[in-house]
Amino acid sequence: MAARPTFPAGLALDAHKQQACGTPIVELPLPPQVVLALDQGTGYSAEPVVTVGEAVAAGTLVAHAGHPYASAVHASLAGIVVAIETREAAVPSGRSVCIVIDGNASNRIDDSVRPVADLAALSPDELVQRLRDAGIAGLGGAGFPTATKLAYARNLGAHTLVLNGAECEPWICCDDALMRSAADDVVLGALILRRAASAERCVIAIEDDKPAAIAAVTSAIERLRDEALTLAVVPAVYPQGAERQLITAVVGVEVPAGGLPADAGVVCQNVATAAAVAHWATRGEPMLSRVVTVTGSGVEHPGNVRAPIGAPLAALIAASGGYRDTPLRLIAGGSMTGRALPSDEVGLTKSMNCIFVATRDDIGSRLEAVEVPCIRCGDCAGVCPAGLLPQQLLRAAHADAHDTLRQLGLSDCIDCGLCDYVCPSQILLADRFRDARRRLQEAAAMAQKAADARERHGLRKRRQQEAATAEQQTFESVRDRARRPDDDSAGDSN
Amino acid sequence: MTELLLLALGASLVNNFVLSNFLGLCPFIGVSRRFEAAVGMALATLFVLTLASGLSFALWQWVLVPLGLEYLRTLVFILLIAGVVQFAEIMVRATSPLLHQLLGIFLPLITTNCAVLGVALLNVDRQHGLLESLVFGASAGAGFGLALLLFTALRERLDTADVPRAFRGAPVALVTAGLMALAFMGFAGLGAR
Amino acid sequence: MRFDTSPAPHVIAGYTVPRVMFQVLFALLPAGMAHVVLFGPGLLLQLAVACVTALLAEAAALRWRGRDAAPALKDGSVLVTAFLLAFSIPPLLPWWLGALGTALAVLLGKHVFGGLGQNPFNPAMVGYAILLVSFPAEMTRWPVPMDVEGSRSWSELARMSVASFYGADLTTHWDGYTGATALDSIRSGLDLRYTLPELLARGDIAGTLGARGFAWINLAALAGGLYLMLRRIVRWHIPVAVLGGLLVPSFIAHGLDSGNALGPAMQAFSGATMLTAFFIATDPVSAATSDRGRLWYGAGIGLLAWIIRTWGGYPDGFAFAVLLMNLAVPFIDRYTVPRIYGRQP
Amino acid sequence: MNAGAILIAVLVAATLAVTLGVALGWAAARIEPNADSLVERIDALLPQTQCGQCRYPGCRPYAAAIASSAAEIDRCPPGGEATVRALAELLDRALRPLDPEFGVPKPAQVAWIDEARCIGCARCLPACPVDAIVGTSRQMHTVITRQCTGCELCLPPCPVDCIELRPAPAVSRRYSQPRAA
């Protein structure tokens, strides 16, 4: 199949996938303890519905998704809740309330875990609700609740479901492994998601450097014979797997700035999410585990591991043969956008697709980098998939010039890190932009608050004025009424 | 036609009022910190220069010369320019009070902008006709505006540059203006051959 | 186990500024060899004095600001400035003028604005323009190149270059060895109402592709420039735009008036055309930043150079054309922001 | 030079002056200055706490005072240095530190009512410039945290000092785009 045209810019990177991709997916033995972060990576936390000391079974709901950006959390291990407390966690803020469960050997499974018998009878709305209850969240890296995304897609009338199997980021290959071993699950999940989103068609997009996955998915599609389902092979160019860029490559439309993919008639889900949906449909299991790549020169046997959500990362690394050499960074994600974690005690989250244990061999280029002033060479602008001018943004960020930053489209930066990658001055551009974006968001929130206060103050002043006028009128009418019977006092009004 | 074109080219580029003749330097340095203000200043100066050229020509040709009052020209021109500038100020205040704030003292100072009086006097010295006066005034204004806008955009970039402390602000602005004048020397002799 | 944290991305390509700068120096090699063969070893002397002065000036400026000078001296950027200036000035220039020009280029053109990456003007062109305006006689005296017929020997040229470098008066010994450049001779010829064909028929002006001597240097610079484009140090926008801005009007003008207007081949292979198009105008610090902006910027340089060459007071307008477009860069950048993904143009 | 020439010269100059004066006077009277748009742009940069620390009865009156150059831009402690900077940039005025006479900047804060001690006197309700306190007589009052500007104007009327200021909660995070994967 010929590769199709893609989004502008981007860069073909050294993939580093062979390390972890040679071996089949390994099942992690049940760990003695799991640490379930209630923020699963979106910045919004679920609310605990269990108390310390309570016994839970595998699949028991332990935290309820109050906010649409939070996802429900289920016990991934049968045992006793031993703590509910704020801990270090593998989430952007660095900390989250966590539910800690000590396992007992019962392996009891919650009664609610039953195959979904009436799947075909469920309406799309019911499907979305059931997926929300099952705590299904995007497994591609953002951890955004699938149900919320589907609800947006339904509200805005999305016509196409794009299933993201691009996996463009170096080092990560969990989706590749999953597609090769469980292509039927992916395809089944795709059909369920398409129905839940009420989309007309579904396209599974895979980068052309994964021929085995392409073959597996192709034959799974053939077995299913559903005309709404097609495969798109996209070139292996980073960041092909970024939602907006993939949509442009596959569907040929751009997602409007500041809008959602659904505004362009598209909803995007990860292939692993689709497989998890299939898991839920066939076994009734909420999201209890995921496949994660454990890789880097710092682990003995790189590979893909299926592990319960909340499993301590140390356990995953131990299952991969433990550390070797001198591990310098523990990175959740790949080399381009992964977040370096302070500790391997944190639990696996739904959004964590890769554990990259990096040694000097892997990240030496960054460790040895010496930052020099920007020479405006424009290489960063040449690769920016969002069409931005990082060199100009850097100046504006340095000067903290909010208007300029907005004009230059800081909010459209997708944080792919390519500008850093190519910069000959070796400036930490992506990090500066993250920082500037945070400041910009804070300023916007302050401005919103000020605007609200201005409006309320205005309303209050008007109300006071009206009250004063009314009082004046009342006073005058009372006075007039008091005056009418007594004509002699007419002259007093002067 | 060619004559007028050469006149315009000369007044705007080759003998640029700011960068070759060093006329009108105070707003050039003073109103070049913000681009919006510079655009306003460029337009105001263009307006004043063109109007003052036409009116001063009329006064000269039809009042001062017939009455033999040529010696009054400096006084009368300044009076005239002051009037035009005041009018420009009223217009600016009505259309954009923010611009009025930004231009501040430099708006009334157009009155004593040597570029404006310079154009009026040069028109008389070179015995320009009405059309020539207007073209000369307008292109001098355009040249002033061009230099001002280029300079302002440069200074905005210098604002975020890592300039040595001793050169920050006015010193580096003056060095930049000097290098601009150097670059404009490239136009020297243009049209002379 | 605990780990250090650091922001993403964790792996970078490892391109560096010194690598870029030394590639540029390397690409100047062919032009340098052609220069030495045709005009004698003067260029080497100029390079030596320019490099030494540039490094000293850079070190002094950084020391004075209380910064570490070592990395800046090693990154090669100041050497690029020195090389470009040395290539632009005549090889017969007395050493103190070369030193003065370089010092002004580095101090006034670069460090007043804050050093690497901050200078709005191309430092080498600042130095060149100051020298040209201040010392017009010295700055327009070139050796007669070796490819002009005559009985000059290279060793004699070398002796003259060294003598001139120390400031000897050339008129006594080497009168016939120096002269104006081809572009300069054509200008003065045209001023004296000769026609272009008459001038080009003289053996001392035009070669097959362009001006005697300079045609080979331009060809060599073109080769070096293509190498830089191949190595992706330079992208195509600026060189193509510079050449387009120069050649399109010269093609039209030559078509209209072949008696007076230089043709595109002569324009392309004389003076500093190729050096500017590939090495000087492409200095990223002082160039426009977006691709579209770079097209405007380059075209402006080419067009202004053509205007100055045709009607102006200087024989080769490239230095001023570059400076003029340098000062328009922030203005161009303002209006050539590329369309952002997902936004209306 | 004779007296006639002087007279003519004076006449010409005077005529010109009078003509220009009349024309300008007419123009000044006919063309209204439009100050409101400037006041609005200044008001947009103020934090809208309506706290009155600038000694003007609210943010908009202070904006009007700045626009007419009656007040300097250094009187707004809740906005802090950022507001002074934004104002200086908008108006191209010199950057200056906040005048401590009008208070010192504090971290963002919101009012909080100790409901155990509140006697429900309702005196704080009219004091709030943004109606962020709810409650009626003899009922417990409470502050709508999201709308409170932390202006402290509710403190003085409270007879039992049951209102205190607490650090404002962090601004809410918005849905950030899924990252490249």
PDB file of C-alpha atoms in Angstrom, chain D residues 21-131:
ATOM      1  CA  GLY D  21      -7.301  80.677  15.822  1.00  0.00           C
ATOM      2  CA  VAL D  22     -10.907  80.859  14.684  1.00  0.00           C
ATOM      3  CA  ALA D  23     -10.570  77.745  12.546  1.00  0.00           C
ATOM      4  CA  LEU D  24      -8.963  75.794  15.385  1.00  0.00           C
ATOM      5  CA  GLY D  25     -11.486  76.998  17.913  1.00  0.00           C
ATOM      6  CA  TRP D  26     -14.267  75.894  15.634  1.00  0.00           C
ATOM      7  CA  ALA D  27     -12.618  72.516  15.044  1.00  0.00           C
ATOM      8  CA  ALA D  28     -11.955  71.976  18.742  1.00  0.00           C
ATOM      9  CA  ALA D  29     -15.570  72.677  19.526  1.00  0.00           C
ATOM     10  CA  ARG D  30     -16.948  70.526  16.741  1.00  0.00           C
ATOM     11  CA  ILE D  31     -14.680  67.487  17.029  1.00  0.00           C
ATOM     12  CA  GLU D  32     -15.330  65.759  20.312  1.00  0.00           C
ATOM     13  CA  PRO D  33     -12.410  64.141  22.063  1.00  0.00           C
ATOM     14  CA  ASN D  34     -13.202  60.487  22.597  1.00  0.00           C
ATOM     15  CA  ALA D  35     -11.810  59.603  25.989  1.00  0.00           C
ATOM     16  CA  ASP D  36     -13.985  56.593  26.785  1.00  0.00           C
ATOM     17  CA  SER D  37     -12.140  54.136  24.576  1.00  0.00           C
ATOM     18  CA  LEU D  38      -8.897  54.871  26.416  1.00  0.00           C
ATOM     19  CA  VAL D  39     -10.563  54.465  29.815  1.00  0.00           C
ATOM     20  CA  GLU D  40     -11.900  51.110  28.700  1.00  0.00           C
ATOM     21  CA  ARG D  41      -8.506  49.868  27.598  1.00  0.00           C
ATOM     22  CA  ILE D  42      -6.982  50.918  30.904  1.00  0.00           C
ATOM     23  CA  ASP D  43      -9.867  49.395  32.851  1.00  0.00           C
ATOM     24  CA  ALA D  44      -9.284  46.117  31.011  1.00  0.00           C
ATOM     25  CA  LEU D  45      -5.819  45.888  32.562  1.00  0.00           C
ATOM     26  CA  LEU D  46      -6.959  46.495  36.145  1.00  0.00           C
ATOM     27  CA  PRO D  47      -7.674  43.457  38.322  1.00  0.00           C
ATOM     28  CA  GLN D  48     -11.280  44.514  39.099  1.00  0.00           C
ATOM     29  CA  THR D  49     -10.992  43.822  42.791  1.00  0.00           C
ATOM     30  CA  GLN D  50     -12.934  47.074  43.287  1.00  0.00           C
ATOM     31  CA  CYS D  51     -11.033  47.350  46.556  1.00  0.00           C
ATOM     32  CA  GLY D  52     -10.551  51.082  46.514  1.00  0.00           C
ATOM     33  CA  GLN D  53      -6.961  50.956  47.723  1.00  0.00           C
ATOM     34  CA  CYS D  54      -6.135  53.456  44.994  1.00  0.00           C
ATOM     35  CA  ARG D  55      -8.550  55.835  46.779  1.00  0.00           C
ATOM     36  CA  TYR D  56     -10.928  55.802  43.856  1.00  0.00           C
ATOM     37  CA  PRO D  57     -14.340  54.160  44.295  1.00  0.00           C
ATOM     38  CA  GLY D  58     -13.591  51.178  42.058  1.00  0.00           C
ATOM     39  CA  CYS D  59     -11.426  50.205  39.144  1.00  0.00           C
ATOM     40  CA  ARG D  60     -13.136  52.173  36.413  1.00  0.00           C
ATOM     41  CA  PRO D  61     -12.926  55.517  38.208  1.00  0.00           C
ATOM     42  CA  TYR D  62      -9.221  54.855  38.701  1.00  0.00           C
ATOM     43  CA  ALA D  63      -8.904  54.063  34.993  1.00  0.00           C
ATOM     44  CA  ALA D  64     -10.567  57.374  34.172  1.00  0.00           C
ATOM     45  CA  ALA D  65      -8.145  59.134  36.504  1.00  0.00           C
ATOM     46  CA  ILE D  66      -5.174  57.516  34.767  1.00  0.00           C
ATOM     47  CA  ALA D  67      -6.547  58.425  31.346  1.00  0.00           C
ATOM     48  CA  SER D  68      -6.843  62.057  32.295  1.00  0.00           C
ATOM     49  CA  SER D  69      -3.381  61.978  33.915  1.00  0.00           C
ATOM     50  CA  ALA D  70      -4.933  62.750  37.307  1.00  0.00           C
ATOM     51  CA  ALA D  71      -3.410  59.652  38.869  1.00  0.00           C
ATOM     52  CA  GLU D  72      -0.196  57.746  38.386  1.00  0.00           C
ATOM     53  CA  ILE D  73      -0.144  54.093  37.371  1.00  0.00           C
ATOM     54  CA  ASP D  74       1.427  52.925  40.648  1.00  0.00           C
ATOM     55  CA  ARG D  75      -1.629  52.742  42.856  1.00  0.00           C
ATOM     56  CA  CYS D  76      -2.909  49.231  42.379  1.00  0.00           C
ATOM     57  CA  PRO D  77      -1.440  46.741  44.881  1.00  0.00           C
ATOM     58  CA  PRO D  78      -3.782  43.846  43.964  1.00  0.00           C
ATOM     59  CA  GLY D  79      -2.587  44.007  40.368  1.00  0.00           C
ATOM     60  CA  GLY D  80       0.982  44.137  41.559  1.00  0.00           C
ATOM     61  CA  GLU D  81       3.981  44.718  39.410  1.00  0.00           C
ATOM     62  CA  ALA D  82       2.362  42.950  36.434  1.00  0.00           C
ATOM     63  CA  THR D  83      -0.413  45.526  36.219  1.00  0.00           C
ATOM     64  CA  VAL D  84       1.990  48.454  36.511  1.00  0.00           C
ATOM     65  CA  ARG D  85       4.040  46.921  33.745  1.00  0.00           C
ATOM     66  CA  ALA D  86       1.014  46.378  31.502  1.00  0.00           C
ATOM     67  CA  LEU D  87      -0.148  49.949  32.094  1.00  0.00           C
ATOM     68  CA  ALA D  88       3.300  51.372  31.434  1.00  0.00           C
ATOM     69  CA  GLU D  89       3.443  49.421  28.218  1.00  0.00           C
ATOM     70  CA  LEU D  90      -0.020  50.466  27.067  1.00  0.00           C
ATOM     71  CA  LEU D  91       0.539  54.131  27.800  1.00  0.00           C
ATOM     72  CA  ASP D  92       4.264  54.170  27.050  1.00  0.00           C
ATOM     73  CA  ARG D  93       4.972  55.649  30.456  1.00  0.00           C
ATOM     74  CA  ALA D  94       8.052  55.034  32.538  1.00  0.00           C
ATOM     75  CA  LEU D  95       7.983  51.888  34.636  1.00  0.00           C
ATOM     76  CA  ARG D  96       7.858  52.707  38.341  1.00  0.00           C
ATOM     77  CA  PRO D  97       7.504  50.657  41.510  1.00  0.00           C
ATOM     78  CA  LEU D  98       4.177  50.504  43.323  1.00  0.00           C
ATOM     79  CA  ASP D  99       3.639  53.397  45.690  1.00  0.00           C
ATOM     80  CA  PRO D 100       3.576  51.783  49.168  1.00  0.00           C
ATOM     81  CA  GLU D 101       1.263  54.574  50.324  1.00  0.00           C
ATOM     82  CA  PHE D 102      -1.547  52.687  48.623  1.00  0.00           C
ATOM     83  CA  GLY D 103      -0.701  49.296  50.050  1.00  0.00           C
ATOM     84  CA  VAL D 104       1.616  46.445  49.249  1.00  0.00           C
ATOM     85  CA  PRO D 105       0.890  43.500  46.944  1.00  0.00           C
ATOM     86  CA  LYS D 106      -0.148  40.239  48.588  1.00  0.00           C
ATOM     87  CA  PRO D 107      -0.603  36.794  47.155  1.00  0.00           C
ATOM     88  CA  ALA D 108      -4.077  36.229  45.709  1.00  0.00           C
ATOM     89  CA  GLN D 109      -6.573  35.753  48.504  1.00  0.00           C
ATOM     90  CA  VAL D 110     -10.254  35.118  49.062  1.00  0.00           C
ATOM     91  CA  ALA D 111     -12.484  35.872  52.001  1.00  0.00           C
ATOM     92  CA  TRP D 112     -13.706  33.027  54.184  1.00  0.00           C
ATOM     93  CA  ILE D 113     -16.428  33.259  56.831  1.00  0.00           C
ATOM     94  CA  ASP D 114     -16.105  31.242  59.999  1.00  0.00           C
ATOM     95  CA  GLU D 115     -19.676  30.067  59.955  1.00  0.00           C
ATOM     96  CA  ALA D 116     -19.532  28.979  63.584  1.00  0.00           C
ATOM     97  CA  ARG D 117     -18.895  32.528  64.702  1.00  0.00           C
ATOM     98  CA  CYS D 118     -21.062  34.350  62.173  1.00  0.00           C
ATOM     99  CA  ILE D 119     -24.099  35.903  63.838  1.00  0.00           C
ATOM    100  CA  GLY D 120     -25.909  36.551  60.586  1.00  0.00           C
ATOM    101  CA  CYS D 121     -25.984  40.325  60.909  1.00  0.00           C
ATOM    102  CA  ALA D 122     -25.814  40.749  57.106  1.00  0.00           C
ATOM    103  CA  ARG D 123     -23.622  43.856  57.403  1.00  0.00           C
ATOM    104  CA  CYS D 124     -20.995  42.413  55.144  1.00  0.00           C
ATOM    105  CA  LEU D 125     -23.424  41.843  52.290  1.00  0.00           C
ATOM    106  CA  PRO D 126     -23.726  45.441  51.055  1.00  0.00           C
ATOM    107  CA  ALA D 127     -19.985  45.947  51.478  1.00  0.00           C
ATOM    108  CA  CYS D 128     -19.103  43.361  48.866  1.00  0.00           C
ATOM    109  CA  PRO D 129     -18.523  45.085  45.525  1.00  0.00           C
ATOM    110  CA  VAL D 130     -19.179  41.952  43.500  1.00  0.00           C
ATOM    111  CA  ASP D 131     -22.042  40.376  45.465  1.00  0.00           C
TER     112      ASP D 131
END
